[in-house]
Amino acid sequence: MKDLTKSMDDKLVKGLRNKMAEYETELYDLKATITKKDEEIKKLEDNDSNLDSELEQGKTKITELENLVKELTSSKESINSEVGDLKSQIEVLNKKIDELNNSLTEKDSKLDELTKVISESEKIIEEQKASLNKAEGELAELKPAAPTEYSSEDRLICPSCGAVGKDIKSEEDKSKVLGYIGHSPMYGKINVCKKCGQQF
């Protein structure tokens, strides 16, 4: 009976030991699993921290971008306003340019007219100069050899009555036009006897 009891105790102890070994193995596995999970949790926490940091950076970036958008919008409005002002100034300048072009066209036309008038005037002046030179030449040819008042050594004698000296005068011959100075005619000369009126 005693041996039987001892045998049963041994089996019970052995069973308990085996069970403890199983529990210890399971406990070891659980600890390893817990350690692994702790590592995973730490990684997740690190990732979460990194994500929080990235999220904050993203928020900061978004804020910066929003501010940049506001600045760009304000700049765009300012630029649009400046563009509007410049377009208005360009329109004013274009009108002035058109006015100046029209004025230049009118002045060019007047200048052409004045040039024609000057050219025609120069031609008339040249013609008058030529006519004057011709008249002066003819006048020089027809000019009497002695002056109106003659000296005792060189006297004209009236072919009709023989009068001489102061009895002979020189007059313009209206029938003989030598030329024109401007609009005034130049006449030739003729000798007239004061005593008998003979022309020669």
mmCIF file of C-alpha atoms in Angstrom:
data_model
loop_
_atom_site.group_PDB
_atom_site.id
_atom_site.type_symbol
_atom_site.label_atom_id
_atom_site.label_comp_id
_atom_site.label_asym_id
_atom_site.label_seq_id
_atom_site.Cartn_x
_atom_site.Cartn_y
_atom_site.Cartn_z
ATOM 1 C CA MET A 1 0.000 0.000 0.000
ATOM 2 C CA LYS A 2 2.798 2.321 0.831
ATOM 3 C CA ASP A 3 4.559 1.569 -2.433
ATOM 4 C CA LEU A 4 1.380 2.217 -4.357
ATOM 5 C CA THR A 5 1.003 5.563 -2.675
ATOM 6 C CA LYS A 6 4.566 6.442 -3.429
ATOM 7 C CA SER A 7 4.169 5.435 -7.055
ATOM 8 C CA MET A 8 1.092 7.618 -7.377
ATOM 9 C CA ASP A 9 2.923 10.532 -5.766
ATOM 10 C CA ASP A 10 5.800 10.125 -8.184
ATOM 11 C CA LYS A 11 3.454 10.141 -11.150
ATOM 12 C CA LEU A 12 1.672 13.163 -9.798
ATOM 13 C CA VAL A 13 4.946 15.021 -9.235
ATOM 14 C CA LYS A 14 6.176 14.022 -12.655
ATOM 15 C CA GLY A 15 2.938 15.199 -14.202
ATOM 16 C CA LEU A 16 3.139 18.441 -12.330
ATOM 17 C CA ARG A 17 6.730 18.913 -13.425
ATOM 18 C CA ASN A 18 5.826 18.255 -17.034
ATOM 19 C CA LYS A 19 2.945 20.655 -16.708
ATOM 20 C CA MET A 20 5.254 23.279 -15.198
ATOM 21 C CA ALA A 21 7.726 22.757 -18.021
ATOM 22 C CA GLU A 22 4.912 23.283 -20.489
ATOM 23 C CA TYR A 23 3.833 26.403 -18.607
ATOM 24 C CA GLU A 24 7.393 27.683 -18.516
ATOM 25 C CA THR A 25 7.760 27.090 -22.266
ATOM 26 C CA GLU A 26 4.461 28.787 -22.886
ATOM 27 C CA LEU A 27 5.473 31.615 -20.549
ATOM 28 C CA TYR A 28 8.776 31.989 -22.406
ATOM 29 C CA ASP A 29 6.924 32.095 -25.697
ATOM 30 C CA LEU A 30 4.483 34.629 -24.293
ATOM 31 C CA LYS A 31 7.341 36.784 -22.998
ATOM 32 C CA ALA A 32 9.015 36.597 -26.405
ATOM 33 C CA THR A 33 5.725 37.502 -28.035
ATOM 34 C CA ILE A 34 5.249 40.368 -25.577
ATOM 35 C CA THR A 35 8.804 41.584 -26.258
ATOM 36 C CA LYS A 36 8.148 41.412 -29.985
ATOM 37 C CA LYS A 37 4.853 43.230 -29.564
ATOM 38 C CA ASP A 38 6.580 45.835 -27.384
ATOM 39 C CA GLU A 39 9.093 46.370 -30.172
ATOM 40 C CA GLU A 40 6.280 46.645 -32.698
ATOM 41 C CA ILE A 41 4.453 49.069 -30.417
ATOM 42 C CA LYS A 42 7.647 51.133 -30.033
ATOM 43 C CA LYS A 43 8.065 51.194 -33.799
ATOM 44 C CA LEU A 44 4.458 52.198 -34.185
ATOM 45 C CA GLU A 45 4.887 54.869 -31.534
ATOM 46 C CA ASP A 46 8.041 56.099 -33.300
ATOM 47 C CA ASN A 47 6.171 56.033 -36.594
ATOM 48 C CA ASP A 48 3.283 57.843 -34.963
ATOM 49 C CA SER A 49 5.706 60.444 -33.599
ATOM 50 C CA ASN A 50 7.275 60.779 -37.032
ATOM 51 C CA LEU A 51 3.832 61.050 -38.561
ATOM 52 C CA ASP A 52 2.907 63.717 -36.017
ATOM 53 C CA SER A 53 6.098 65.593 -36.908
ATOM 54 C CA GLU A 54 5.408 65.184 -40.622
ATOM 55 C CA LEU A 55 1.824 66.249 -40.015
ATOM 56 C CA GLU A 56 2.999 69.395 -38.248
ATOM 57 C CA GLN A 57 5.460 70.053 -41.044
ATOM 58 C CA GLY A 58 2.653 69.485 -43.532
ATOM 59 C CA LYS A 59 0.403 71.906 -41.663
ATOM 60 C CA THR A 60 3.220 74.463 -41.566
ATOM 61 C CA LYS A 61 3.803 73.936 -45.292
ATOM 62 C CA ILE A 62 0.092 74.316 -45.991
ATOM 63 C CA THR A 63 0.039 77.542 -43.961
ATOM 64 C CA GLU A 64 3.048 78.822 -45.903
ATOM 65 C CA LEU A 65 1.406 77.865 -49.191
ATOM 66 C CA GLU A 66 -1.838 79.548 -48.153
ATOM 67 C CA ASN A 67 0.090 82.714 -47.277
ATOM 68 C CA LEU A 68 1.938 82.470 -50.590
ATOM 69 C CA VAL A 69 -1.377 82.085 -52.414
ATOM 70 C CA LYS A 70 -2.678 85.185 -50.626
ATOM 71 C CA GLU A 71 0.466 87.119 -51.577
ATOM 72 C CA LEU A 72 0.234 85.923 -55.180
ATOM 73 C CA THR A 73 -3.452 86.837 -55.303
ATOM 74 C CA SER A 74 -2.667 90.287 -53.925
ATOM 75 C CA SER A 75 0.240 90.641 -56.366
ATOM 76 C CA LYS A 76 -1.998 89.521 -59.224
ATOM 77 C CA GLU A 77 -4.602 92.123 -58.301
ATOM 78 C CA SER A 78 -1.883 94.783 -58.064
ATOM 79 C CA ILE A 79 -0.416 93.683 -61.406
ATOM 80 C CA ASN A 80 -3.867 93.687 -63.016
ATOM 81 C CA SER A 81 -4.383 97.214 -61.713
ATOM 82 C CA GLU A 82 -0.993 98.297 -63.081
ATOM 83 C CA VAL A 83 -1.768 96.598 -66.404
ATOM 84 C CA GLY A 84 -5.047 98.515 -66.555
ATOM 85 C CA ASP A 85 -3.234 101.784 -65.859
ATOM 86 C CA LEU A 86 -0.589 100.983 -68.475
ATOM 87 C CA LYS A 87 -3.261 100.149 -71.058
ATOM 88 C CA SER A 88 -4.925 103.488 -70.358
ATOM 89 C CA GLN A 89 -1.584 105.269 -70.718
ATOM 90 C CA ILE A 90 -0.896 103.365 -73.951
ATOM 91 C CA GLU A 91 -4.278 104.429 -75.346
ATOM 92 C CA VAL A 92 -3.516 108.060 -74.480
ATOM 93 C CA LEU A 93 -0.064 107.770 -76.069
ATOM 94 C CA ASN A 94 -1.522 106.117 -79.180
ATOM 95 C CA LYS A 95 -3.989 108.997 -79.524
ATOM 96 C CA LYS A 96 -1.139 111.500 -79.176
ATOM 97 C CA ILE A 97 0.869 109.548 -81.759
ATOM 98 C CA ASP A 98 -2.094 109.617 -84.158
ATOM 99 C CA GLU A 99 -2.487 113.360 -83.582
ATOM 100 C CA LEU A 100 1.233 113.914 -84.167
ATOM 101 C CA ASN A 101 1.154 111.771 -87.310
ATOM 102 C CA ASN A 102 -1.808 113.762 -88.619
ATOM 103 C CA SER A 103 -0.030 117.011 -87.743
ATOM 104 C CA LEU A 104 3.139 115.786 -89.472
ATOM 105 C CA THR A 105 1.116 114.802 -92.535
ATOM 106 C CA GLU A 106 -0.445 118.264 -92.658
ATOM 107 C CA LYS A 107 2.947 119.922 -92.172
ATOM 108 C CA ASP A 108 4.478 117.717 -94.869
ATOM 109 C CA SER A 109 1.667 118.722 -97.217
ATOM 110 C CA LYS A 110 2.161 122.412 -96.388
ATOM 111 C CA LEU A 111 5.920 121.987 -96.758
ATOM 112 C CA ASP A 112 5.406 120.460 -100.199
ATOM 113 C CA GLU A 113 3.189 123.394 -101.144
ATOM 114 C CA LEU A 114 5.741 125.899 -99.810
ATOM 115 C CA THR A 115 8.528 124.061 -101.633
ATOM 116 C CA LYS A 116 6.559 124.322 -104.872
ATOM 117 C CA VAL A 117 5.870 128.025 -104.247
ATOM 118 C CA ILE A 118 9.554 128.635 -103.466
ATOM 119 C CA SER A 119 10.589 126.694 -106.573
ATOM 120 C CA GLU A 120 8.182 128.683 -108.728
ATOM 121 C CA SER A 121 9.311 131.937 -107.072
ATOM 122 C CA GLU A 122 12.942 131.036 -107.726
ATOM 123 C CA LYS A 123 12.121 130.346 -111.371
ATOM 124 C CA ILE A 124 10.350 133.715 -111.636
ATOM 125 C CA ILE A 125 13.293 135.440 -109.935
ATOM 126 C CA GLU A 126 15.736 133.734 -112.312
ATOM 127 C CA GLU A 127 13.600 134.757 -115.273
ATOM 128 C CA GLN A 128 13.428 138.342 -113.970
ATOM 129 C CA LYS A 129 17.187 138.357 -113.372
ATOM 130 C CA ALA A 130 17.748 137.109 -116.912
ATOM 131 C CA SER A 131 15.322 139.725 -118.252
ATOM 132 C CA LEU A 132 17.013 142.425 -116.163
ATOM 133 C CA ASN A 133 20.459 141.375 -117.351
ATOM 134 C CA LYS A 134 19.222 141.411 -120.930
ATOM 135 C CA ALA A 135 17.625 144.845 -120.424
ATOM 136 C CA GLU A 136 20.785 146.178 -118.820
ATOM 137 C CA GLY A 137 22.799 144.841 -121.737
ATOM 138 C CA GLU A 138 20.469 146.419 -124.264
ATOM 139 C CA LEU A 139 20.463 149.642 -122.236
ATOM 140 C CA ALA A 140 24.247 149.682 -122.233
ATOM 141 C CA GLU A 141 24.234 149.256 -126.002
ATOM 142 C CA LEU A 142 21.691 152.045 -126.474
ATOM 143 C CA LYS A 143 23.217 154.408 -123.923
ATOM 144 C CA PRO A 144 24.339 157.656 -125.607
ATOM 145 C CA ALA A 145 28.049 158.298 -125.808
ATOM 146 C CA ALA A 146 27.777 161.650 -123.999
ATOM 147 C CA PRO A 147 25.691 162.834 -121.027
ATOM 148 C CA THR A 148 22.605 165.034 -121.334
ATOM 149 C CA GLU A 149 24.596 168.140 -120.593
ATOM 150 C CA TYR A 150 27.308 168.255 -123.202
ATOM 151 C CA SER A 151 30.716 169.931 -122.999
ATOM 152 C CA SER A 152 31.941 172.424 -125.524
ATOM 153 C CA GLU A 153 34.217 169.813 -127.076
ATOM 154 C CA ASP A 154 31.516 167.175 -127.617
ATOM 155 C CA ARG A 155 28.138 168.693 -128.605
ATOM 156 C CA LEU A 156 25.110 167.172 -130.318
ATOM 157 C CA ILE A 157 23.759 169.285 -133.163
ATOM 158 C CA CYS A 158 20.085 169.395 -134.088
ATOM 159 C CA PRO A 159 19.889 168.166 -137.697
ATOM 160 C CA SER A 160 16.960 170.511 -138.307
ATOM 161 C CA CYS A 161 17.957 173.905 -136.868
ATOM 162 C CA GLY A 162 21.592 173.374 -135.869
ATOM 163 C CA ALA A 163 20.936 174.038 -132.152
ATOM 164 C CA VAL A 164 23.597 172.684 -129.770
ATOM 165 C CA GLY A 165 24.461 172.330 -126.078
ATOM 166 C CA LYS A 166 21.743 173.101 -123.581
ATOM 167 C CA ASP A 167 19.192 173.397 -126.378
ATOM 168 C CA ILE A 168 19.384 169.605 -126.769
ATOM 169 C CA LYS A 169 17.791 167.407 -124.064
ATOM 170 C CA SER A 170 17.469 163.633 -123.580
ATOM 171 C CA GLU A 171 14.070 162.080 -122.857
ATOM 172 C CA GLU A 172 12.616 158.577 -122.418
ATOM 173 C CA ASP A 173 11.314 157.023 -125.613
ATOM 174 C CA LYS A 174 7.977 155.494 -124.517
ATOM 175 C CA SER A 175 7.767 153.654 -127.823
ATOM 176 C CA LYS A 176 10.930 151.670 -127.111
ATOM 177 C CA VAL A 177 10.596 149.276 -124.111
ATOM 178 C CA LEU A 178 13.953 147.734 -123.257
ATOM 179 C CA GLY A 179 12.701 145.454 -120.456
ATOM 180 C CA TYR A 180 11.120 145.338 -117.026
ATOM 181 C CA ILE A 181 12.421 145.719 -113.511
ATOM 182 C CA GLY A 182 9.753 143.966 -111.480
ATOM 183 C CA HIS A 183 6.592 145.369 -113.017
ATOM 184 C CA SER A 184 8.180 148.698 -114.070
ATOM 185 C CA PRO A 185 9.188 149.051 -117.763
ATOM 186 C CA MET A 186 12.587 150.387 -118.811
ATOM 187 C CA TYR A 187 12.476 152.733 -121.844
ATOM 188 C CA GLY A 188 15.105 153.728 -124.345
ATOM 189 C CA LYS A 189 16.364 157.339 -124.697
ATOM 190 C CA ILE A 190 15.782 159.922 -127.473
ATOM 191 C CA ASN A 191 17.310 163.392 -128.105
ATOM 192 C CA VAL A 192 14.916 166.354 -128.486
ATOM 193 C CA CYS A 193 15.726 169.880 -129.715
ATOM 194 C CA LYS A 194 14.303 172.516 -127.380
ATOM 195 C CA LYS A 195 14.150 175.117 -130.161
ATOM 196 C CA CYS A 196 12.434 173.275 -132.992
ATOM 197 C CA GLY A 197 11.231 170.134 -131.251
ATOM 198 C CA GLN A 198 13.079 167.820 -133.637
ATOM 199 C CA GLN A 199 13.617 164.296 -132.258
ATOM 200 C CA PHE A 200 16.741 162.423 -133.279
#
